[in-house]
């Protein structure tokens, strides 16, 4: 099976109490996600990203069109063992602690007791929640809620992972960790579908993207191909002096090219932030 | 891999019991007492044991039980009612001639009050809260069917209410034994019958919580509770109606309503008549059968429910 997700002519119309059409949340959507891809749904708020994920999970039903997930219809319970879902916010039970939560979901997924214990230790380690494992989820901060929500996904060791706005509302450190987990999933050969309206996030992790607007697919393709500015070349070098740069300019013009700009590359603010926080924490622990 | 879904087997089991019941009640193939007991055993298996054998339903039910046991308000209500029923015999002096009846009725009313407060409030929100808090989104990303979720919620709420009403009944009966010595067996039967009534209420509330918001469901279930205790009155009024159509409609209505009179033995208590155990066993079958039908409807509704439409 080549396509993990196959969607054809999908439409979702939300109706009001009198069954009159209210919102066309998804409009004639066609898309395919291949095994091992990291696929990003991009779009402004209200463009239908969450709706698309809800349809893929069988939480709601299409008005028309066809969806196949792992070769089956979304309401088929047999495929759910292989699907991990992290919603926009933590929709877990506030009265359970982290251990109980993971044990409950592990049981639902049919993971045998010994393996469940082992996996719970492992995923709590990955998301860094071992210190708070006995605390009720209702007492968790937003970042911790997102981590336990992610732990619930990793626990299943799923083939297909659906993440709805995985880094929204998180501080850059947690956000970075979540992105690392996503890249980890990729290296294990998992398929990941994530939605986001934070463009830089998508750029750093996704292979393929689809841009949604008012429920319609307006652009789709490979991130590298879409973002490559054709006909321009970028050179990054170190240890150059001012006169070297003017020599390079000469080389460019003599080979028929056009010099556009030079300057010092900037570190991203995210990188700077994470580096500073790390330094501070390390100096504290020493 | 599961081949046949839980709800299909559940439906078949309940239907088979229904058909058997229809056959045996209208023929003399087996004796009444034999069928009465067999029917109760079959229903206990189909409605309680069989769902609990399902790993996913069991896990959900245990989680519901945990949720209830961690609610502080529950303990406040419980302690209040426990004090009430254990001290109620003090009020016996008000009616010295028939202390037994008076105290018995007061205590049973106390337990009913608890069952209503606890049962209605907790199970009325069962499925609706799952959708409102969106916890069902994550639940449905697991290999558990929508029908199993409804059943798990029901079983969990049923076990919690049975647990607490059993404890209350125990406190009540023991306090009476300490105060009066041997007591009328009708009181013990009534306590058991009340627990059956709670099971029916929880089943109805779970089913309607797939459609109604928490507040409207609480109101709805309380109305059903009141109407279910007035079936005789409704039948009586209907019999006086002129219009044939209305009469028929009223009869259908009464048939659809749960007949809570089956769980009430006030007359026997005040007249001092004896209740045969077979009556209680028949009430048990009625409660379980009614609950099963209600839940089948609930599972059917929730199967096609879009969980983000509130
Ligand atoms: N349950 C609902 N009832 C009616 N309209 C809805 C419902 N859920 C979402 N919508 C509408 O569908 C559109 C897409 O919403 P959504 O999928 O949540 O967007 P996104 O996740 O991209 O921000 C929005 O216009 C939203 O108002
Ligand atoms: Mg969204």
Coordinates of C-alpha atoms and ligand atoms in Angstrom, one line a residue:
Chain A
X1 CA 0.0 0.0 0.0
X2 CA 1.5 3.2 -1.2
X3 CA -0.9 5.9 0.0
X4 CA -1.5 6.2 3.7
X5 CA -4.1 8.8 3.1
X6 CA -6.2 9.1 0.0
X7 CA -8.9 11.8 -0.2
X8 CA -11.1 12.4 -3.3
X9 CA -13.6 15.2 -3.8
X10 CA -14.1 15.7 -0.1
X11 CA -16.7 18.2 1.0
X12 CA -17.9 19.1 4.4
X13 CA -20.8 21.5 4.9
X14 CA -21.7 22.5 8.4
X15 CA -25.5 23.0 8.7
X16 CA -27.4 25.0 11.3
X17 CA -30.3 23.8 13.4
X18 CA -32.7 23.9 10.5
X19 CA -30.4 22.0 8.3
X20 CA -29.6 25.0 6.2
X21 CA -26.0 25.1 5.0
X22 CA -24.0 27.4 7.2
X23 CA -20.3 27.0 6.4
X24 CA -18.5 25.1 3.7
X25 CA -15.6 24.0 5.8
X26 CA -14.0 21.7 3.2
X27 CA -14.6 22.2 -0.5
X28 CA -13.7 19.5 -3.1
X29 CA -10.5 18.5 -1.5
X30 CA -8.2 16.0 -3.3
X31 CA -5.0 14.9 -1.7
X32 CA -2.7 12.0 -1.1
X33 CA -0.1 11.3 1.6
X34 CA 2.6 8.7 0.9
X35 CA 4.1 6.5 3.5
X36 CA 7.0 8.1 5.4
X37 CA 6.1 11.7 4.4
X38 CA 5.8 14.6 6.7
X39 CA 2.8 16.4 5.3
X40 CA 1.9 19.9 6.4
X41 CA -1.5 21.5 6.3
X42 CA -1.1 25.2 6.1
X43 CA -3.8 27.8 6.3
X44 CA -5.1 30.8 8.2
X45 CA -7.5 30.3 11.1
X46 CA -10.8 28.9 10.0
X47 CA -9.5 27.5 6.7
X48 CA -10.6 23.9 7.5
X49 CA -7.4 22.2 8.8
X50 CA -9.0 20.9 12.0
X51 CA -12.1 19.9 10.1
X52 CA -10.0 17.8 7.7
X53 CA -8.3 16.0 10.6
X54 CA -11.7 15.3 12.2
X55 CA -12.9 13.8 9.0
X56 CA -9.8 11.6 8.7
X57 CA -10.5 10.3 12.2
X58 CA -14.2 9.6 11.7
X59 CA -15.2 12.1 14.3
X60 CA -17.5 13.7 11.8
X61 CA -18.7 12.4 8.4
X62 CA -18.2 13.9 4.9
X63 CA -21.1 15.6 3.2
X64 CA -19.7 14.0 0.0
X65 CA -16.4 12.5 -1.3
X66 CA -14.2 9.7 -0.3
X67 CA -11.6 9.2 2.4
X68 CA -9.3 6.2 2.8
X69 CA -6.9 6.0 5.8
X70 CA -4.5 3.1 5.8
X71 CA -6.7 1.6 3.1
X72 CA -9.9 1.7 5.2
X73 CA -12.8 4.1 5.9
X74 CA -12.1 6.5 8.9
X75 CA -14.8 4.9 11.1
X76 CA -13.2 1.5 10.9
X77 CA -12.0 0.7 14.4
X78 CA -9.3 -1.7 13.2
X79 CA -7.1 1.0 11.8
X80 CA -7.2 3.1 15.0
X81 CA -4.5 1.0 16.6
X82 CA -2.1 2.5 14.0
X83 CA -3.2 6.1 14.2
X84 CA -2.0 8.6 16.8
X85 CA -3.9 11.9 17.2
X86 CA -2.9 15.0 19.1
X87 CA -5.7 17.6 19.1
X88 CA -5.3 21.4 19.2
X89 CA -5.6 21.4 23.0
X90 CA -5.2 18.6 25.5
X91 CA -8.5 16.7 25.5
X92 CA -7.5 14.2 28.2
X93 CA -9.2 13.5 31.5
X94 CA -8.3 16.0 34.1
X95 CA -9.0 13.7 37.0
X96 CA -6.3 11.2 36.0
X97 CA -2.6 11.5 36.6
X98 CA -0.1 10.9 33.8
X99 CA 0.6 7.3 34.7
X100 CA -3.1 6.5 34.9
X101 CA -3.8 8.3 31.6
X102 CA -1.2 6.4 29.7
X103 CA -2.2 3.1 31.3
X104 CA -5.8 3.8 30.2
X105 CA -5.0 4.6 26.6
X106 CA -2.5 1.7 26.5
X107 CA -5.2 -0.7 27.5
X108 CA -7.6 0.7 25.0
X109 CA -5.0 0.2 22.3
X110 CA -4.6 -3.4 23.4
X111 CA -1.0 -3.2 24.5
X112 CA -0.2 -6.1 26.9
X113 CA 0.6 -5.2 30.5
X114 CA 4.4 -5.8 30.5
X115 CA 4.9 -3.9 27.3
X116 CA 2.6 -1.1 28.4
X117 CA 4.7 -0.5 31.5
X118 CA 7.9 -0.5 29.5
X119 CA 6.4 2.0 26.9
X120 CA 5.0 4.3 29.6
X121 CA 8.5 4.7 31.1
X122 CA 10.0 5.3 27.7
X123 CA 7.5 7.9 26.5
X124 CA 7.4 9.7 29.8
X125 CA 11.2 10.0 29.4
X126 CA 10.9 11.3 25.8
X127 CA 8.4 14.0 26.8
X128 CA 10.1 14.8 30.0
X129 CA 7.2 14.3 32.4
X130 CA 8.7 11.7 34.8
X131 CA 8.8 14.2 37.6
X132 CA 5.1 15.0 37.3
X133 CA 3.8 11.5 36.6
X134 CA 1.7 11.4 39.8
X135 CA 0.1 14.8 39.3
X136 CA -3.4 15.2 38.0
X137 CA -3.7 16.5 34.5
X138 CA -6.0 19.2 35.6
X139 CA -3.0 20.7 37.5
X140 CA -0.8 20.6 34.4
X141 CA 0.4 23.8 32.7
X142 CA -0.2 24.3 29.0
X143 CA 3.2 23.0 28.0
X144 CA 2.9 19.9 30.2
X145 CA -0.6 19.2 28.8
X146 CA 0.8 19.2 25.3
X147 CA 3.6 16.9 26.4
X148 CA 1.2 14.3 27.9
X149 CA -0.9 14.6 24.8
X150 CA 2.1 13.8 22.7
X151 CA 3.1 11.0 25.0
X152 CA -0.3 9.4 24.4
X153 CA 0.4 9.4 20.7
X154 CA 4.0 8.0 21.1
X155 CA 2.7 5.3 23.4
X156 CA 0.8 3.7 20.6
X157 CA 3.9 3.6 18.3
X158 CA 1.5 4.4 15.4
X159 CA 2.3 4.3 11.7
X160 CA 0.3 7.4 11.0
X161 CA 0.4 10.5 13.3
X162 CA -2.1 13.3 13.0
X163 CA -1.0 16.5 14.8
X164 CA -3.3 19.5 15.0
X165 CA -1.3 22.7 15.5
X166 CA 1.4 20.8 17.5
X167 CA 3.4 23.9 18.6
X168 CA 0.7 26.5 19.0
X169 CA 0.8 28.4 22.2
X170 CA 4.0 26.8 23.4
X171 CA 7.3 28.5 24.4
X172 CA 10.2 28.1 22.0
X173 CA 11.9 25.4 24.1
X174 CA 8.9 23.0 24.2
X175 CA 8.1 23.9 20.6
X176 CA 11.7 22.8 19.6
X177 CA 11.3 19.6 21.6
X178 CA 8.0 18.8 19.8
X179 CA 9.7 19.5 16.4
X180 CA 12.5 17.1 17.4
X181 CA 10.0 14.4 18.3
X182 CA 8.4 14.9 14.8
X183 CA 11.7 14.6 13.1
X184 CA 12.3 11.5 15.3
X185 CA 9.1 10.0 14.0
X186 CA 10.2 10.7 10.4
X187 CA 13.5 8.9 11.0
X188 CA 11.5 5.9 12.2
X189 CA 9.7 5.9 8.9
X190 CA 6.3 7.1 10.3
X191 CA 3.9 9.2 8.3
X192 CA 3.1 12.5 9.9
X193 CA 0.3 14.9 9.0
X194 CA 0.3 18.2 10.8
X195 CA -1.6 21.4 10.6
X196 CA -0.2 24.8 11.4
X197 CA -0.5 28.4 10.6
X198 CA 3.0 29.1 11.8
X199 CA 5.0 29.1 8.5
X200 CA 8.5 28.7 9.8
X201 CA 7.5 25.6 11.8
X202 CA 6.2 23.9 8.7
X203 CA 9.3 24.9 6.7
X204 CA 11.7 23.2 9.1
X205 CA 9.9 19.9 9.5
X206 CA 7.7 19.2 6.5
X207 CA 8.5 17.4 3.2
X208 CA 5.3 18.3 1.5
X209 CA 2.7 20.9 2.2
X210 CA -0.8 21.8 1.2
X211 CA -2.1 25.3 1.6
X212 CA -5.8 25.5 2.5
X213 CA -7.9 28.6 2.2
X214 CA -11.6 28.7 3.0
X215 CA -11.7 24.9 2.7
X216 CA -10.1 24.8 -0.8
X217 CA -6.7 23.5 -1.6
X218 CA -4.8 26.4 -3.3
X219 CA -1.3 25.0 -3.5
X220 CA 0.3 21.7 -3.0
X221 CA 3.8 20.3 -3.4
X222 CA 7.3 19.7 -2.1
X223 CA 8.6 22.2 0.3
X224 CA 12.1 22.5 -1.2
X225 CA 10.7 22.8 -4.7
X226 CA 8.1 25.3 -3.8
X227 CA 10.5 27.5 -1.9
X228 CA 13.5 27.4 -4.2
X229 CA 14.0 30.8 -5.9
X230 CA 14.9 29.7 -9.3
X231 CA 17.9 31.4 -11.0
X232 CA 19.5 32.6 -7.8
X233 CA 22.4 31.1 -5.9
X234 CA 23.3 31.6 -2.2
X235 CA 26.9 31.3 -0.9
X236 CA 27.7 31.2 2.8
X237 CA 31.4 31.5 3.7
X238 CA 33.5 32.4 6.7
X239 CA 36.9 34.2 7.2
X240 CA 36.5 36.6 4.4
X241 CA 37.8 40.2 4.4
X242 CA 36.2 43.2 2.7
X243 CA 38.6 43.1 -0.3
X244 CA 37.8 39.4 -0.9
X245 CA 34.2 40.3 -1.3
X246 CA 34.9 42.9 -4.0
X247 CA 37.0 40.3 -5.8
X248 CA 34.0 37.9 -5.7
X249 CA 31.8 40.7 -7.1
X250 CA 34.3 41.0 -10.0
X251 CA 34.1 37.2 -10.6
X252 CA 30.4 37.3 -10.7
X253 CA 30.1 40.2 -13.1
X254 CA 32.8 38.7 -15.4
X255 CA 30.9 35.4 -15.6
X256 CA 27.7 37.3 -16.7
X257 CA 26.0 37.1 -13.3
X258 CA 24.5 39.9 -11.3
X259 CA 25.5 40.6 -7.7
X260 CA 22.4 41.1 -5.5
X261 CA 23.5 41.3 -1.8
X262 CA 26.0 40.3 0.8
X263 CA 26.0 40.6 4.6
X264 CA 26.3 38.7 7.8
X265 CA 23.8 35.9 8.1
X266 CA 21.6 36.3 11.1
X267 CA 20.9 33.7 13.7
X268 CA 17.2 33.0 14.0
X269 CA 15.6 34.5 17.1
X270 CA 14.5 31.0 18.0
X271 CA 18.0 29.7 17.9
X272 CA 19.3 32.6 20.0
X273 CA 16.5 32.1 22.6
X274 CA 17.1 28.4 23.0
X275 CA 20.8 28.8 23.2
X276 CA 20.5 31.5 25.9
X277 CA 18.0 29.4 28.0
X278 CA 20.3 26.3 27.7
X279 CA 23.3 28.3 28.9
X280 CA 21.4 29.7 31.8
X281 CA 20.1 26.2 32.8
X282 CA 23.6 24.7 32.5
X283 CA 25.2 27.4 34.6
X284 CA 22.5 26.8 37.3
X285 CA 23.0 23.0 37.4
X286 CA 26.8 23.4 37.7
Chain B
X1 CA -8.9 -8.8 15.4
X2 CA -12.6 -8.6 16.3
X3 CA -14.9 -9.9 13.7
X4 CA -18.3 -9.1 15.0
X5 CA -18.8 -5.9 16.9
X6 CA -19.8 -5.8 20.5
X7 CA -23.1 -4.1 19.9
X8 CA -24.2 -6.6 17.3
X9 CA -23.8 -9.5 19.8
X10 CA -25.4 -7.4 22.5
X11 CA -28.4 -6.7 20.3
X12 CA -28.7 -10.4 19.4
X13 CA -28.5 -11.5 23.0
X14 CA -31.2 -9.1 24.2
X15 CA -33.4 -10.0 21.2
X16 CA -33.1 -13.7 21.9
X17 CA -34.1 -13.2 25.5
X18 CA -37.0 -11.1 24.3
X19 CA -38.2 -13.8 21.9
X20 CA -37.7 -16.6 24.5
X21 CA -39.7 -14.5 27.0
X22 CA -42.5 -14.0 24.5
X23 CA -42.6 -17.7 23.8
X24 CA -42.5 -18.9 27.4
X25 CA -44.9 -16.3 28.8
X26 CA -47.7 -17.3 26.4
X27 CA -47.3 -21.1 26.5
X28 CA -47.0 -23.6 29.3
X29 CA -43.7 -25.1 28.0
X30 CA -41.9 -24.3 31.2
X31 CA -43.1 -23.3 34.7
X32 CA -43.4 -19.6 35.5
X33 CA -40.9 -19.8 38.4
X34 CA -38.3 -21.6 36.3
X35 CA -38.5 -19.1 33.5
X36 CA -38.6 -16.2 36.0
X37 CA -35.3 -17.2 37.4
X38 CA -33.7 -18.2 34.1
X39 CA -34.7 -15.0 32.5
X40 CA -33.1 -13.0 35.3
X41 CA -29.9 -15.0 35.1
X42 CA -29.8 -14.5 31.3
X43 CA -30.4 -10.8 31.6
X44 CA -27.7 -10.3 34.2
X45 CA -25.3 -12.1 31.9
X46 CA -26.3 -10.1 28.8
X47 CA -26.7 -6.7 30.3
X48 CA -23.9 -6.6 32.9
X49 CA -21.5 -9.6 32.7
X50 CA -21.1 -9.7 28.9
X51 CA -20.2 -6.0 28.5
X52 CA -17.7 -6.3 31.4
X53 CA -15.9 -9.1 29.6
X54 CA -15.1 -6.6 26.9
X55 CA -11.6 -5.2 27.7
X56 CA -12.3 -1.7 26.3
X57 CA -15.7 -1.3 28.0
X58 CA -14.2 -2.5 31.2
X59 CA -11.4 0.1 31.0
X60 CA -13.8 2.9 30.3
X61 CA -16.1 1.8 33.1
X62 CA -13.2 1.7 35.6
X63 CA -12.2 5.2 34.5
X64 CA -15.7 6.5 35.0
X65 CA -15.7 4.9 38.4
X66 CA -12.5 6.7 39.2
X67 CA -13.9 10.0 38.1
X68 CA -17.0 9.6 40.3
X69 CA -14.9 8.5 43.3
X70 CA -12.7 11.6 43.0
X71 CA -15.6 14.0 43.2
X72 CA -15.8 15.8 46.6
X73 CA -19.5 16.7 46.2
X74 CA -20.3 13.0 46.0
X75 CA -18.9 12.5 49.5
X76 CA -20.7 15.5 50.9
X77 CA -24.1 14.3 49.6
X78 CA -23.3 10.7 50.7
X79 CA -22.3 11.7 54.2
X80 CA -25.4 13.9 54.5
X81 CA -27.7 11.1 53.4
X82 CA -25.9 8.5 55.4
X83 CA -26.4 10.5 58.6
X84 CA -30.1 11.1 57.6
X85 CA -30.9 7.4 57.1
X86 CA -28.9 6.2 60.1
X87 CA -30.6 8.7 62.5
X88 CA -34.1 8.5 60.9
X89 CA -35.4 6.0 63.6
X90 CA -35.2 8.9 66.1
X91 CA -38.2 10.4 64.3
X92 CA -40.2 7.2 64.8
X93 CA -41.6 8.7 68.0
X94 CA -43.6 11.1 65.9
X95 CA -45.8 8.3 64.8
X96 CA -45.6 5.8 67.7
X97 CA -48.4 3.6 66.4
X98 CA -46.6 2.5 63.3
X99 CA -43.0 3.4 63.7
X100 CA -41.9 0.7 61.3
X101 CA -43.8 2.1 58.3
X102 CA -43.0 5.7 59.0
X103 CA -39.3 5.1 59.5
X104 CA -39.1 2.7 56.6
X105 CA -40.7 5.2 54.2
X106 CA -38.6 8.1 55.4
X107 CA -35.4 6.1 55.0
X108 CA -36.3 4.9 51.5
X109 CA -37.1 8.4 50.5
X110 CA -33.7 9.5 51.7
X111 CA -32.0 6.9 49.6
X112 CA -34.2 7.8 46.6
X113 CA -33.1 11.4 47.0
X114 CA -29.5 10.5 47.0
X115 CA -30.0 8.3 43.9
X116 CA -31.7 11.1 42.1
X117 CA -29.1 13.7 43.1
X118 CA -26.1 11.5 42.4
X119 CA -27.5 9.3 39.6
X120 CA -29.3 12.0 37.6
X121 CA -26.6 14.6 37.9
X122 CA -23.7 12.3 37.1
X123 CA -25.1 10.1 34.3
X124 CA -27.1 12.9 32.7
X125 CA -23.8 14.4 31.5
X126 CA -22.2 11.1 30.5
X127 CA -21.9 11.4 26.8
X128 CA -22.5 15.1 26.5
X129 CA -19.6 16.1 28.6
X130 CA -17.4 13.8 26.5
X131 CA -18.3 15.8 23.5
X132 CA -18.3 19.2 25.2
X133 CA -14.8 18.7 26.7
X134 CA -13.8 16.9 23.5
X135 CA -12.3 14.0 25.3
X136 CA -14.2 11.8 23.0
X137 CA -12.0 13.0 20.1
X138 CA -9.0 11.3 21.6
X139 CA -11.0 8.3 22.7
X140 CA -12.2 7.8 19.1
X141 CA -8.6 7.8 17.8
X142 CA -8.3 4.5 19.7
X143 CA -9.6 1.1 18.5
X144 CA -12.8 1.4 20.5
X145 CA -16.2 1.6 18.9
X146 CA -18.7 4.4 19.6
X147 CA -21.1 1.8 21.0
X148 CA -18.5 0.5 23.4
X149 CA -18.0 4.0 24.7
X150 CA -21.7 4.4 25.4
X151 CA -21.8 1.0 27.1
X152 CA -18.6 1.8 29.1
X153 CA -20.1 5.0 30.4
X154 CA -23.3 3.3 31.4
X155 CA -21.5 0.4 33.2
X156 CA -19.2 2.8 35.0
X157 CA -22.0 5.0 36.2
X158 CA -24.2 2.0 37.1
X159 CA -21.5 0.5 39.2
X160 CA -20.9 3.8 41.0
X161 CA -24.5 4.3 41.9
X162 CA -25.0 0.7 42.9
X163 CA -22.0 0.9 45.1
X164 CA -23.2 4.0 47.0
X165 CA -26.8 3.0 47.2
X166 CA -25.8 -0.4 48.5
X167 CA -23.7 1.3 51.2
X168 CA -26.6 3.6 52.1
X169 CA -29.1 0.7 52.2
X170 CA -26.7 -1.2 54.4
X171 CA -26.3 1.7 56.8
X172 CA -30.1 2.1 56.9
X173 CA -31.0 -1.5 57.5
X174 CA -28.3 -2.0 60.1
X175 CA -29.4 1.1 62.0
X176 CA -33.0 -0.2 62.0
X177 CA -31.8 -3.6 63.2
X178 CA -30.0 -2.0 66.0
X179 CA -33.0 0.1 67.0
X180 CA -35.9 -2.3 66.5
X181 CA -34.5 -5.8 66.3
X182 CA -36.1 -7.9 63.5
X183 CA -37.5 -5.7 60.7
X184 CA -40.0 -6.2 58.0
X185 CA -38.4 -7.9 55.0
X186 CA -40.3 -5.5 52.7
X187 CA -37.8 -2.8 53.7
X188 CA -34.9 -4.9 52.5
X189 CA -36.7 -5.7 49.3
X190 CA -37.5 -2.0 48.8
X191 CA -33.9 -1.1 49.1
X192 CA -32.9 -3.6 46.4
X193 CA -35.8 -2.5 44.2
X194 CA -34.6 1.1 44.5
X195 CA -31.2 0.1 43.3
X196 CA -32.9 -1.5 40.2
X197 CA -34.7 1.8 39.7
X198 CA -31.4 3.6 39.7
X199 CA -30.0 1.3 37.0
X200 CA -33.0 2.2 34.8
X201 CA -32.5 5.9 35.4
X202 CA -28.8 5.7 34.6
X203 CA -29.5 3.8 31.4
X204 CA -32.1 6.4 30.3
X205 CA -29.8 9.3 31.2
X206 CA -26.9 7.8 29.4
X207 CA -28.9 7.3 26.3
X208 CA -30.5 10.8 26.3
X209 CA -27.1 12.3 27.0
X210 CA -26.0 11.4 23.5
X211 CA -28.5 14.1 22.3
X212 CA -29.4 16.5 25.1
X213 CA -27.1 19.0 26.8
X214 CA -26.4 18.4 30.4
X215 CA -29.0 20.8 31.8
X216 CA -31.8 19.8 29.6
X217 CA -31.0 16.2 30.2
X218 CA -31.2 16.6 34.0
X219 CA -34.6 18.2 33.5
X220 CA -35.7 15.5 31.1
X221 CA -34.6 12.6 33.3
X222 CA -36.3 14.2 36.4
X223 CA -39.6 14.5 34.4
X224 CA -39.2 10.8 33.3
X225 CA -38.7 9.9 36.9
X226 CA -41.8 11.7 38.0
X227 CA -44.0 10.4 35.1
X228 CA -42.6 6.9 35.7
X229 CA -44.0 7.0 39.2
X230 CA -47.4 8.1 37.9
X231 CA -48.1 5.4 35.3
X232 CA -51.2 4.3 37.1
X233 CA -52.6 7.8 37.3
X234 CA -51.9 8.4 33.6
X235 CA -53.6 5.2 32.7
X236 CA -56.5 6.1 34.9
X237 CA -56.9 9.6 33.3
X238 CA -56.5 8.1 29.9
X239 CA -59.3 5.6 30.5
X240 CA -61.7 8.5 31.0
X241 CA -60.8 10.2 27.7
X242 CA -63.5 10.4 25.1
X243 CA -61.4 10.4 22.0
X244 CA -60.2 7.0 21.0
X245 CA -57.1 8.3 19.4
X246 CA -55.9 10.1 22.5
X247 CA -56.6 7.0 24.6
X248 CA -54.4 4.9 22.3
X249 CA -51.7 7.5 22.3
X250 CA -51.8 7.6 26.1
X251 CA -51.5 3.8 26.3
X252 CA -48.5 3.8 24.0
X253 CA -46.9 6.6 26.1
X254 CA -47.4 4.7 29.3
X255 CA -45.9 1.6 27.7
X256 CA -42.8 3.5 26.6
X257 CA -42.4 5.1 30.0
X258 CA -40.4 3.1 32.6
X259 CA -42.9 1.7 35.1
X260 CA -41.3 2.7 38.4
X261 CA -44.2 1.4 40.4
X262 CA -42.6 -2.0 39.9
X263 CA -39.9 -0.9 42.2
X264 CA -42.1 0.6 44.9
X265 CA -43.6 -1.4 47.7
X266 CA -45.2 1.4 49.9
X267 CA -48.5 -0.4 50.0
X268 CA -47.0 -3.7 51.1
X269 CA -45.1 -1.7 53.8
X270 CA -48.1 0.0 55.2
X271 CA -50.5 -2.9 55.0
X272 CA -47.9 -5.3 56.3
X273 CA -48.3 -7.8 53.4
X274 CA -45.5 -10.2 52.4
X275 CA -43.7 -9.8 49.1
X276 CA -42.8 -12.9 47.2
X277 CA -39.1 -13.1 46.0
X278 CA -40.5 -13.9 42.6
X279 CA -41.9 -10.4 42.4
X280 CA -38.5 -8.9 43.0
X281 CA -36.9 -11.2 40.5
X282 CA -39.4 -10.2 37.9
X283 CA -38.7 -6.5 38.7
X284 CA -35.0 -7.2 38.2
X285 CA -35.7 -8.6 34.7
X286 CA -37.9 -5.6 33.9
X287 CA -35.2 -3.2 35.0
X288 CA -32.4 -4.9 33.0
X289 CA -34.5 -5.4 29.9
X290 CA -35.7 -1.8 29.9
X291 CA -32.1 -0.6 30.4
X292 CA -30.9 -2.8 27.6
X293 CA -33.5 -1.4 25.1
X294 CA -32.7 2.1 26.2
X295 CA -29.0 1.6 25.7
X296 CA -29.5 0.0 22.3
X297 CA -31.2 3.1 21.2
X298 CA -28.4 5.2 22.7
X299 CA -25.8 3.2 20.9
X300 CA -27.7 3.6 17.6
X301 CA -27.9 7.4 18.1
X302 CA -24.3 7.8 19.0
X303 CA -23.1 5.7 16.2
X304 CA -24.1 8.4 13.7
X305 CA -23.5 11.4 15.9
X306 CA -21.1 14.1 14.7
X307 CA -19.3 14.7 17.9
X308 CA -18.6 18.4 17.2
X309 CA -22.2 19.4 16.8
X310 CA -23.5 20.5 20.2
Ligands
LIG1 N1 -19.0 22.3 14.7 C1 -19.0 23.3 13.8 N2 -20.2 23.9 13.4 C2 -20.2 24.9 12.5 N3 -19.1 25.4 11.9 C3 -17.9 24.9 12.2 C4 -17.8 23.8 13.2 N4 -16.5 23.5 13.3 C5 -15.9 24.3 12.4 N5 -16.7 25.1 11.8 C6 -16.3 26.1 10.8 O1 -15.6 25.5 9.8 C7 -14.5 26.3 9.3 C8 -13.2 25.6 9.5 O2 -12.9 25.4 10.8 P1 -11.6 24.7 11.3 O3 -11.5 23.4 10.6 O4 -11.6 24.6 12.8 O5 -10.4 25.7 10.9 P2 -8.9 25.7 11.2 O6 -8.6 24.5 12.0 O7 -8.2 25.7 9.9 O8 -8.6 26.9 12.0 C9 -14.6 27.6 10.2 O9 -15.3 28.6 9.4 C10 -15.4 27.2 11.4 O10 -16.2 28.3 11.8
LIG2 MG1 -7.8 24.3 14.0

